[in-house]
Amino acid sequence: MKKNTFSLIDNRTGKNYEYPILDATRGPSVLDMRTFFKDSDMFTYDPGFTSTASCTSEITFIDGAKGELRYRGIPIEELALNHSYLETCYLLMTGELPDKDTLRDFDLEIRHRAFLHEGLRHLFAVFPDNAHPMATLSAAVTALSTFFDDHETCQDEAGYQEMARRIISKIPTIAAFAYRHSLGIPFIQPDIDLGFTENFLTMMRAYPGGKMHLCANGHETIKEVEIRALDTIFTLHADHEQNASTTVVRGVASTGAHPYVAISSGISALWGRAHGGANESVIAQLEMIGSVENVETFIQRAKDPNDDFRLMGFGHRVYKNFDPRAKILKNLQDELREELHLDNELMSIARKIEEIALSDDYFISRKLYPNIDFYTGIILTALQIPKTMFTPIFVIGRTVGWITQWIEFKKESSSKIARPRQLYKGN
Ligand code: CMC
C-alpha cells in the first residue's frame, strides 16, 4: 500500500480501491477521486457539495472552524483596516498588493473604463418601473458581452486582465443605472475625478447636473465616513472561494461561454436569499418583526421544525465559530454609530435578536452565528441605500472575485466541463 493514499473497500466484493491524498498548503487534504467511476462503476454522492473540492485554487483561503479568511494569504482584517477596495482588487487579480505608482495607474484605468456604451443605456428603458435592480443588473451584464465579443481571441494574460478591469469598472455604473431606472430618474454618468466608491455613491444619489444629493441624510455631499464604510463592505465581499455563485461562474466558464455571461449567471445565483439576497431579507425581516417586544416570537418560529421561517443573516455552510467579515462589520457599526445615526428601532431589534440567539441552545448547538449579511443591511440603510440595492452592492464587491476565479479556471490545464452525475430513482 502506497503512503499518502486512501483505501476504500467494497464490502460486497472485498475489492480494494486506493486513491491519492492531495495535500493542501493550508486546510484539509483532498482525496483525488477522479478515476473512481472508471475503477468501480459507481459515483460518489454529495448533494450540495458538502464534502467535495471542485477545483484547485490559489486565491482565497477560509478556515471555518477558526473564523479565518485570507485573500492571497493576507488576512481579511489587515485588508479591511489598512487597504482600499481597489488595492484588494489588484491583490486578488495579480497575487500582489500594488505599490503607490501601480495603484495610481490602476485607479486611473478603472475610472476611465467606467463609462457604458450609449447603446447599452437604452437597454434599461425596456424594463418596467420598479424592476428589481438585480434582474436589470444581470440582463445588462449579459448584454455587455455583445459589446466586447473578443473573448475567444483574447485567451492570454493581457486579454484576461482586460476582461477583468473592464467589468470591475463598469459594474458600479450598471448597478447605479439599474437603481435610477427603478426610480424613473435620469442616469448620472461616472465622474473620472472621483474614486471608485465615491463615484458609485454619487451615481446613486446626485441630482443631474448638480452636487445636491437625492437622499442624503441632511447633508449635501457624500461624507468621508460613508465612503470608508462602503469601501470596507466592498472589500469584505470581494471573494469567498467556492461559494454557490462562484461555483456557477466556474460552471459556465467550463462550457467556454463569454466571461460576462458567466458573471451574469453568478449574479442570478447570488440573488437568492440563502446567499447574497440575505442582506435584503435581513432588513425586510427586521421591518416585519417591527419592535423589540416581537423578537421572542420570531426566535421561537425560527426554532420550530414545522415552520420554514429562518433567521436571515444567521448560519453559514463554512463558518462554524464566527464569520470574520461579520466581526469587522460589527466593530464598524459600533465605530460609526454616532456619525451615521445608527441608533434606531431596526438596530435595537437586531441587537435583541443577536443577544437571544447567541445564548440560545438551538443556535449554539447548530453553530449558527450572525453572518456578514446580518450587519451590512444596518450600515447600508444608514448610508441611505434602499434595500433593493443591497444585493447589487454585494455584486459590485464580488465581481472581482468571480472574474479572478474565471481567469484561474481558464489557466488551469486540467479544467473540464462541469458535468456531475446522479443517483437515479425514477421509473
Ligand atoms: N435560522 C434558523 N435555523 C437555521 C438557520 C437559520 N438562519 N440556518 C440553519 N438553520 C438550521 C437548519 O434548520 C438545520 O437545523 P436541523 O439540523 O435541526 O435540521 C441546521 O441549522 C443546519 O442548516 P442547513 O440548512 O443544513 O445548513 P447549510 O450549511 O446547508 O445552510 C445557510 C447554510 C447559510 C444557507 C443557512 O444557514 C441559511 O439559510 N441561513 C439564512 C440565510 C443567510 O443568512 N444566508 C447568508 C449566508 S452568508 C452570505 C454568503 O456568503 O452568501
XYZ file of C-alpha atoms and ligand atoms in Angstrom:
479
model
C 0.000 0.000 0.000
C 1.425 3.380 -1.024
C 1.887 6.120 1.575
C -0.329 9.191 1.246
C -3.138 7.171 -0.262
C -6.606 6.337 0.993
C -8.136 2.863 0.674
C -11.804 2.109 0.115
C -13.124 -1.436 0.365
C -16.287 -2.583 -1.385
C -17.690 -4.887 1.328
C -19.843 -6.692 -1.248
C -16.855 -7.973 -3.194
C -13.897 -7.321 -0.894
C -12.277 -5.289 -3.680
C -9.845 -2.624 -2.519
C -9.537 0.794 -4.217
C -6.669 3.131 -3.494
C -6.756 6.904 -4.108
C -4.035 9.549 -3.765
C -4.348 12.124 -0.994
C -3.533 15.623 -2.284
C -2.141 17.871 0.425
C -3.281 21.465 0.620
C -0.863 24.268 1.596
C -3.421 25.028 4.326
C -6.688 23.375 5.328
C -7.927 19.821 4.794
C -6.239 17.453 2.362
C -8.274 16.191 -0.563
C -8.917 12.683 -1.838
C -8.328 12.516 -5.596
C -11.372 10.510 -6.762
C -11.128 11.317 -10.471
C -10.749 7.691 -11.541
C -13.331 6.310 -9.102
C -16.111 5.775 -11.659
C -13.733 4.149 -14.133
C -12.360 1.890 -11.356
C -15.600 0.907 -9.627
C -18.536 1.751 -11.926
C -20.007 3.792 -9.055
C -20.435 7.511 -8.470
C -19.842 9.423 -5.252
C -22.940 11.092 -3.777
C -22.643 14.563 -2.259
C -25.641 16.849 -2.890
C -24.815 20.458 -2.037
C -21.087 19.591 -2.300
C -20.653 19.418 1.466
C -17.523 17.248 1.155
C -16.392 17.955 -2.394
C -13.485 20.121 -3.564
C -14.477 21.087 -7.103
C -11.182 22.711 -8.131
C -7.670 23.691 -7.117
C -7.306 27.363 -6.228
C -4.688 29.840 -5.029
C -6.983 32.812 -4.494
C -8.863 32.662 -1.183
C -8.481 30.564 1.947
C -11.124 30.036 4.643
C -10.716 28.158 7.915
C -14.327 27.867 9.025
C -13.532 26.459 12.471
C -11.144 29.290 13.309
C -13.185 32.002 11.578
C -10.282 32.861 9.288
C -10.481 34.403 5.801
C -7.472 35.352 3.645
C -7.174 36.749 0.129
C -3.894 35.608 -1.491
C -2.614 34.757 2.005
C -3.397 38.152 3.572
C -5.900 38.184 6.475
C -9.171 39.970 5.729
C -8.739 42.106 8.874
C -5.472 43.543 7.504
C -7.103 44.342 4.141
C -10.295 45.814 5.583
C -8.476 48.055 8.049
C -5.391 49.136 6.101
C -6.130 48.856 2.384
C -8.711 50.138 -0.069
C -11.095 48.037 -2.129
C -9.131 48.827 -5.291
C -5.894 47.622 -3.681
C -7.776 44.452 -2.745
C -8.961 44.022 -6.345
C -5.402 44.335 -7.599
C -4.248 41.820 -4.989
C -6.898 39.275 -5.966
C -6.211 39.664 -9.684
C -2.407 39.578 -9.562
C -1.453 37.982 -6.247
C 0.384 41.159 -5.062
C -0.673 44.369 -3.375
C 0.137 47.307 -5.683
C 2.861 49.852 -4.864
C 1.945 53.565 -4.945
C 2.580 54.124 -8.658
C 0.902 50.900 -9.712
C -2.154 51.750 -7.628
C -2.360 55.237 -9.172
C -2.268 53.769 -12.700
C -4.762 51.031 -11.831
C -7.130 53.529 -10.199
C -6.946 55.840 -13.242
C -7.642 52.974 -15.600
C -10.658 51.850 -13.555
C -12.032 55.429 -13.557
C -11.640 55.793 -17.317
C -13.279 52.482 -18.123
C -16.415 53.172 -16.042
C -18.478 54.577 -18.930
C -21.041 52.437 -20.737
C -21.584 52.356 -24.482
C -24.518 54.630 -25.334
C -26.294 51.672 -26.924
C -26.294 49.810 -23.632
C -28.011 52.738 -21.887
C -31.118 52.086 -23.975
C -31.407 48.544 -22.634
C -32.558 49.842 -19.255
C -35.584 51.509 -20.838
C -37.202 48.158 -21.709
C -37.591 47.159 -18.064
C -40.764 48.111 -16.187
C -40.697 50.732 -13.445
C -39.824 49.123 -10.134
C -37.902 46.322 -11.881
C -35.669 44.796 -9.227
C -32.121 46.122 -9.816
C -30.732 42.550 -9.577
C -32.761 41.497 -12.640
C -31.702 44.573 -14.598
C -28.085 44.117 -13.499
C -27.935 40.508 -14.619
C -29.520 41.333 -18.007
C -27.212 44.326 -18.550
C -24.083 42.273 -17.786
C -25.176 39.638 -20.325
C -25.791 42.475 -22.797
C -22.292 43.852 -22.089
C -20.852 40.681 -23.621
C -22.253 41.746 -27.014
C -20.203 44.966 -26.898
C -16.960 43.125 -26.083
C -17.211 39.959 -28.074
C -13.476 39.268 -28.173
C -13.139 36.582 -25.527
C -12.364 33.787 -27.992
C -9.413 35.747 -29.411
C -8.079 37.148 -26.124
C -7.032 33.934 -24.415
C -3.817 35.266 -22.889
C -2.936 37.090 -19.686
C -3.376 40.547 -21.269
C -6.789 39.560 -22.683
C -7.938 38.153 -19.333
C -6.806 41.260 -17.456
C -8.608 43.457 -19.990
C -11.839 41.497 -19.465
C -11.412 41.808 -15.688
C -10.594 45.507 -15.492
C -13.440 46.399 -17.813
C -16.123 44.579 -15.831
C -14.817 45.794 -12.436
C -15.020 49.420 -13.689
C -18.411 49.156 -15.335
C -20.350 47.163 -12.743
C -20.954 50.159 -10.385
C -22.234 52.209 -13.343
C -24.597 49.400 -14.375
C -25.802 48.986 -10.767
C -26.385 52.729 -10.333
C -28.247 52.923 -13.680
C -30.389 49.930 -12.663
C -31.274 51.733 -9.438
C -32.067 55.053 -11.090
C -34.164 53.286 -13.707
C -36.145 51.641 -10.886
C -36.941 55.170 -9.621
C -37.621 56.524 -13.121
C -34.973 59.266 -12.774
C -32.175 60.247 -15.227
C -28.833 58.467 -15.093
C -25.730 60.166 -13.753
C -22.566 59.465 -15.762
C -19.366 58.369 -13.995
C -17.089 61.216 -12.894
C -13.410 60.499 -13.528
C -12.432 62.935 -10.773
C -13.920 60.586 -8.204
C -12.542 57.365 -6.772
C -14.341 54.030 -7.213
C -16.597 54.104 -4.152
C -17.369 57.843 -4.095
C -18.199 57.662 -7.784
C -20.718 54.877 -7.169
C -22.388 56.759 -4.302
C -22.561 59.877 -6.487
C -24.098 57.975 -9.421
C -26.719 56.653 -6.974
C -27.546 59.892 -5.241
C -26.745 63.002 -7.243
C -29.258 65.232 -8.965
C -28.487 65.539 -12.671
C -26.014 68.368 -13.285
C -25.582 69.253 -9.642
C -23.861 68.301 -6.436
C -27.065 68.059 -4.387
C -27.889 64.523 -3.388
C -31.202 62.796 -3.699
C -31.429 61.119 -0.362
C -28.534 62.378 1.719
C -29.092 62.405 5.419
C -29.425 66.139 5.959
C -26.134 66.950 4.211
C -25.363 67.792 0.642
C -22.178 65.948 -0.127
C -21.012 62.442 0.492
C -19.186 62.150 3.788
C -15.734 60.599 4.013
C -17.050 58.185 6.648
C -19.707 56.920 4.209
C -17.097 56.246 1.535
C -14.939 54.383 4.030
C -17.837 52.247 5.266
C -18.946 51.253 1.754
C -15.373 50.646 0.601
C -14.909 48.249 3.542
C -18.152 46.466 2.619
C -16.849 46.015 -0.943
C -13.558 44.597 0.386
C -15.325 42.125 2.682
C -17.387 40.830 -0.258
C -14.554 40.661 -2.802
C -14.131 36.880 -2.830
C -15.197 33.864 -0.798
C -13.675 30.813 -2.504
C -16.094 28.202 -3.937
C -19.452 29.593 -2.751
C -22.680 28.983 -4.723
C -22.384 31.904 -7.175
C -18.664 31.333 -7.803
C -19.391 27.674 -8.463
C -21.973 28.811 -11.020
C -19.429 31.179 -12.633
C -16.867 28.370 -12.889
C -19.558 26.021 -14.229
C -20.487 28.443 -17.015
C -16.782 29.102 -17.668
C -16.325 25.354 -18.145
C -18.612 25.431 -21.192
C -16.470 28.097 -22.888
C -19.135 30.823 -22.651
C -18.264 34.523 -22.506
C -16.952 35.618 -19.064
C -19.620 38.308 -18.701
C -22.318 35.705 -19.315
C -20.676 33.622 -16.587
C -20.762 36.662 -14.272
C -24.370 37.359 -15.169
C -25.164 33.778 -14.104
C -23.239 34.409 -10.872
C -25.402 37.498 -10.279
C -28.547 35.371 -10.682
C -27.224 32.760 -8.262
C -26.274 35.421 -5.734
C -29.780 36.882 -5.726
C -31.306 34.006 -3.722
C -31.919 34.692 -0.034
C -29.828 31.730 1.120
C -26.846 33.522 -0.489
C -26.342 37.243 -1.269
C -30.061 38.047 -1.215
C -29.918 37.515 2.552
C -28.802 41.125 3.113
C -32.057 42.470 1.660
C -34.050 39.816 3.551
C -32.412 40.719 6.887
C -33.767 44.275 6.775
C -37.125 43.113 5.389
C -37.305 40.677 8.319
C -36.344 43.313 10.904
C -39.073 45.558 9.476
C -41.557 42.680 9.643
C -40.645 41.934 13.287
C -41.363 45.614 13.893
C -40.417 46.016 17.548
C -38.145 44.565 20.207
C -41.156 43.024 22.010
C -41.889 40.787 18.999
C -38.386 39.308 18.739
C -39.010 36.330 21.033
C -41.991 35.162 18.912
C -39.858 35.095 15.767
C -36.985 33.330 17.544
C -39.482 30.611 18.516
C -40.627 30.379 14.891
C -37.008 30.031 13.709
C -36.555 27.110 16.139
C -39.783 25.357 15.188
C -39.017 22.373 12.883
C -42.548 22.643 11.434
C -42.127 26.287 10.429
C -39.874 27.119 7.491
C -39.126 30.587 8.911
C -35.363 31.130 9.259
C -33.485 33.958 10.881
C -31.945 35.785 7.953
C -28.284 36.667 8.426
C -27.673 33.629 10.642
C -25.734 30.470 9.824
C -23.112 29.594 7.264
C -22.018 26.423 5.489
C -18.331 27.022 6.232
C -18.064 29.275 9.305
C -18.843 27.263 12.413
C -17.397 29.600 15.023
C -17.805 33.120 13.710
C -17.799 34.889 10.345
C -14.719 37.173 10.422
C -16.411 39.549 7.977
C -19.335 39.912 10.394
C -16.931 40.693 13.249
C -15.307 43.506 11.242
C -18.703 44.958 10.320
C -19.968 44.743 13.893
C -16.922 46.760 15.009
C -17.521 49.204 12.155
C -21.157 49.563 13.234
C -20.046 50.426 16.770
C -17.469 52.880 15.437
C -19.936 54.626 13.118
C -22.890 54.568 15.491
C -22.944 58.284 16.160
C -21.717 59.566 12.813
C -24.215 57.504 10.822
C -27.100 57.804 13.334
C -27.304 54.033 13.753
C -29.293 54.132 16.989
C -32.762 53.410 15.673
C -35.529 50.833 16.116
C -34.115 48.433 13.489
C -30.762 48.468 15.249
C -32.447 47.723 18.599
C -34.337 44.763 17.089
C -31.125 43.462 15.513
C -29.278 43.707 18.831
C -32.063 41.858 20.644
C -32.033 39.034 18.064
C -28.268 38.771 18.327
C -28.395 38.703 22.133
C -31.058 35.973 22.324
C -29.683 33.821 19.506
C -26.130 33.860 20.823
C -27.263 32.454 24.162
C -29.911 30.012 22.911
C -29.074 26.304 22.767
C -30.808 25.848 19.371
C -28.378 28.283 17.717
C -25.330 27.314 19.818
C -25.703 23.572 19.178
C -26.079 24.115 15.416
C -23.221 26.623 15.372
C -25.451 29.341 13.923
C -23.844 32.772 14.283
C -24.586 36.115 12.633
C -23.012 36.230 9.190
C -21.881 39.233 7.123
C -25.398 39.896 5.851
C -26.725 40.425 9.361
C -24.635 43.595 9.662
C -24.425 45.021 6.130
C -28.122 45.959 5.980
C -27.961 48.246 9.029
C -24.898 50.083 7.690
C -26.260 50.346 4.141
C -29.578 51.677 5.475
C -27.633 54.361 7.340
C -25.905 55.209 4.040
C -29.408 55.961 2.635
C -29.202 52.947 0.323
C -32.582 51.258 -0.254
C -32.803 47.531 0.442
C -33.255 46.501 -3.201
C -29.694 47.780 -3.765
C -28.098 45.699 -1.003
C -27.535 42.627 -3.172
C -26.329 44.742 -6.157
C -23.737 46.170 -3.723
C -22.677 42.596 -2.925
C -22.380 42.108 -6.726
C -20.117 45.162 -7.083
C -17.793 43.821 -4.392
C -17.849 40.202 -5.638
C -17.269 40.896 -9.351
C -13.503 40.894 -8.872
C -13.724 37.501 -7.158
C -15.840 35.996 -9.930
C -13.624 37.236 -12.742
C -10.442 36.175 -10.911
C -11.889 32.693 -10.398
C -12.889 32.659 -14.084
C -9.294 33.508 -15.080
C -7.911 30.829 -12.770
C -10.256 28.298 -14.330
C -9.177 29.296 -17.872
C -5.497 28.947 -16.990
C -5.837 25.525 -15.357
C -4.767 22.941 -17.921
C -6.812 20.118 -16.352
C -10.089 22.100 -16.305
C -13.025 20.080 -17.619
C -16.651 20.840 -18.359
C -18.722 20.706 -15.150
C -20.847 17.577 -15.529
C -21.928 15.896 -12.276
C -23.808 12.594 -12.286
C -26.905 11.487 -10.363
C -28.425 8.742 -8.277
C -31.362 7.764 -10.496
C -34.523 6.720 -8.588
C -37.143 7.093 -11.329
C -39.095 4.531 -13.358
N -32.362 30.120 11.206
C -32.829 29.019 11.863
N -32.310 27.769 11.707
C -31.289 27.630 10.837
C -30.755 28.715 10.133
C -31.325 29.988 10.338
N -30.858 31.066 9.683
N -29.741 28.285 9.327
C -29.644 26.961 9.531
N -30.579 26.562 10.451
C -30.750 25.205 10.993
C -31.413 24.282 9.974
O -32.816 24.314 10.107
C -30.795 22.951 10.339
O -31.424 22.501 11.523
P -31.672 20.895 11.759
O -30.278 20.315 11.854
O -32.463 20.805 13.010
O -32.411 20.417 10.529
C -29.354 23.309 10.730
O -29.443 24.660 11.201
C -28.347 23.216 9.571
O -28.827 24.020 8.484
P -28.543 23.710 6.940
O -29.585 24.395 6.144
O -28.349 22.245 6.770
O -27.113 24.427 6.739
P -26.451 24.808 5.352
O -24.999 24.837 5.587
O -26.947 23.928 4.249
O -27.020 26.283 5.049
C -27.256 28.638 5.063
C -26.300 27.468 5.293
C -26.450 29.942 5.106
C -27.923 28.531 3.686
C -28.348 28.650 6.183
O -27.723 28.798 7.444
C -29.389 29.760 5.987
O -30.378 29.558 5.284
N -29.181 30.973 6.619
C -30.073 32.087 6.416
C -29.742 32.801 5.115
C -28.451 33.590 5.191
O -28.216 34.333 6.137
N -27.620 33.462 4.149
C -26.382 34.224 4.022
C -25.159 33.377 4.082
S -23.664 34.392 4.272
C -23.531 35.251 2.763
C -22.965 34.405 1.715
O -21.765 34.123 1.771
O -23.726 34.037 0.811
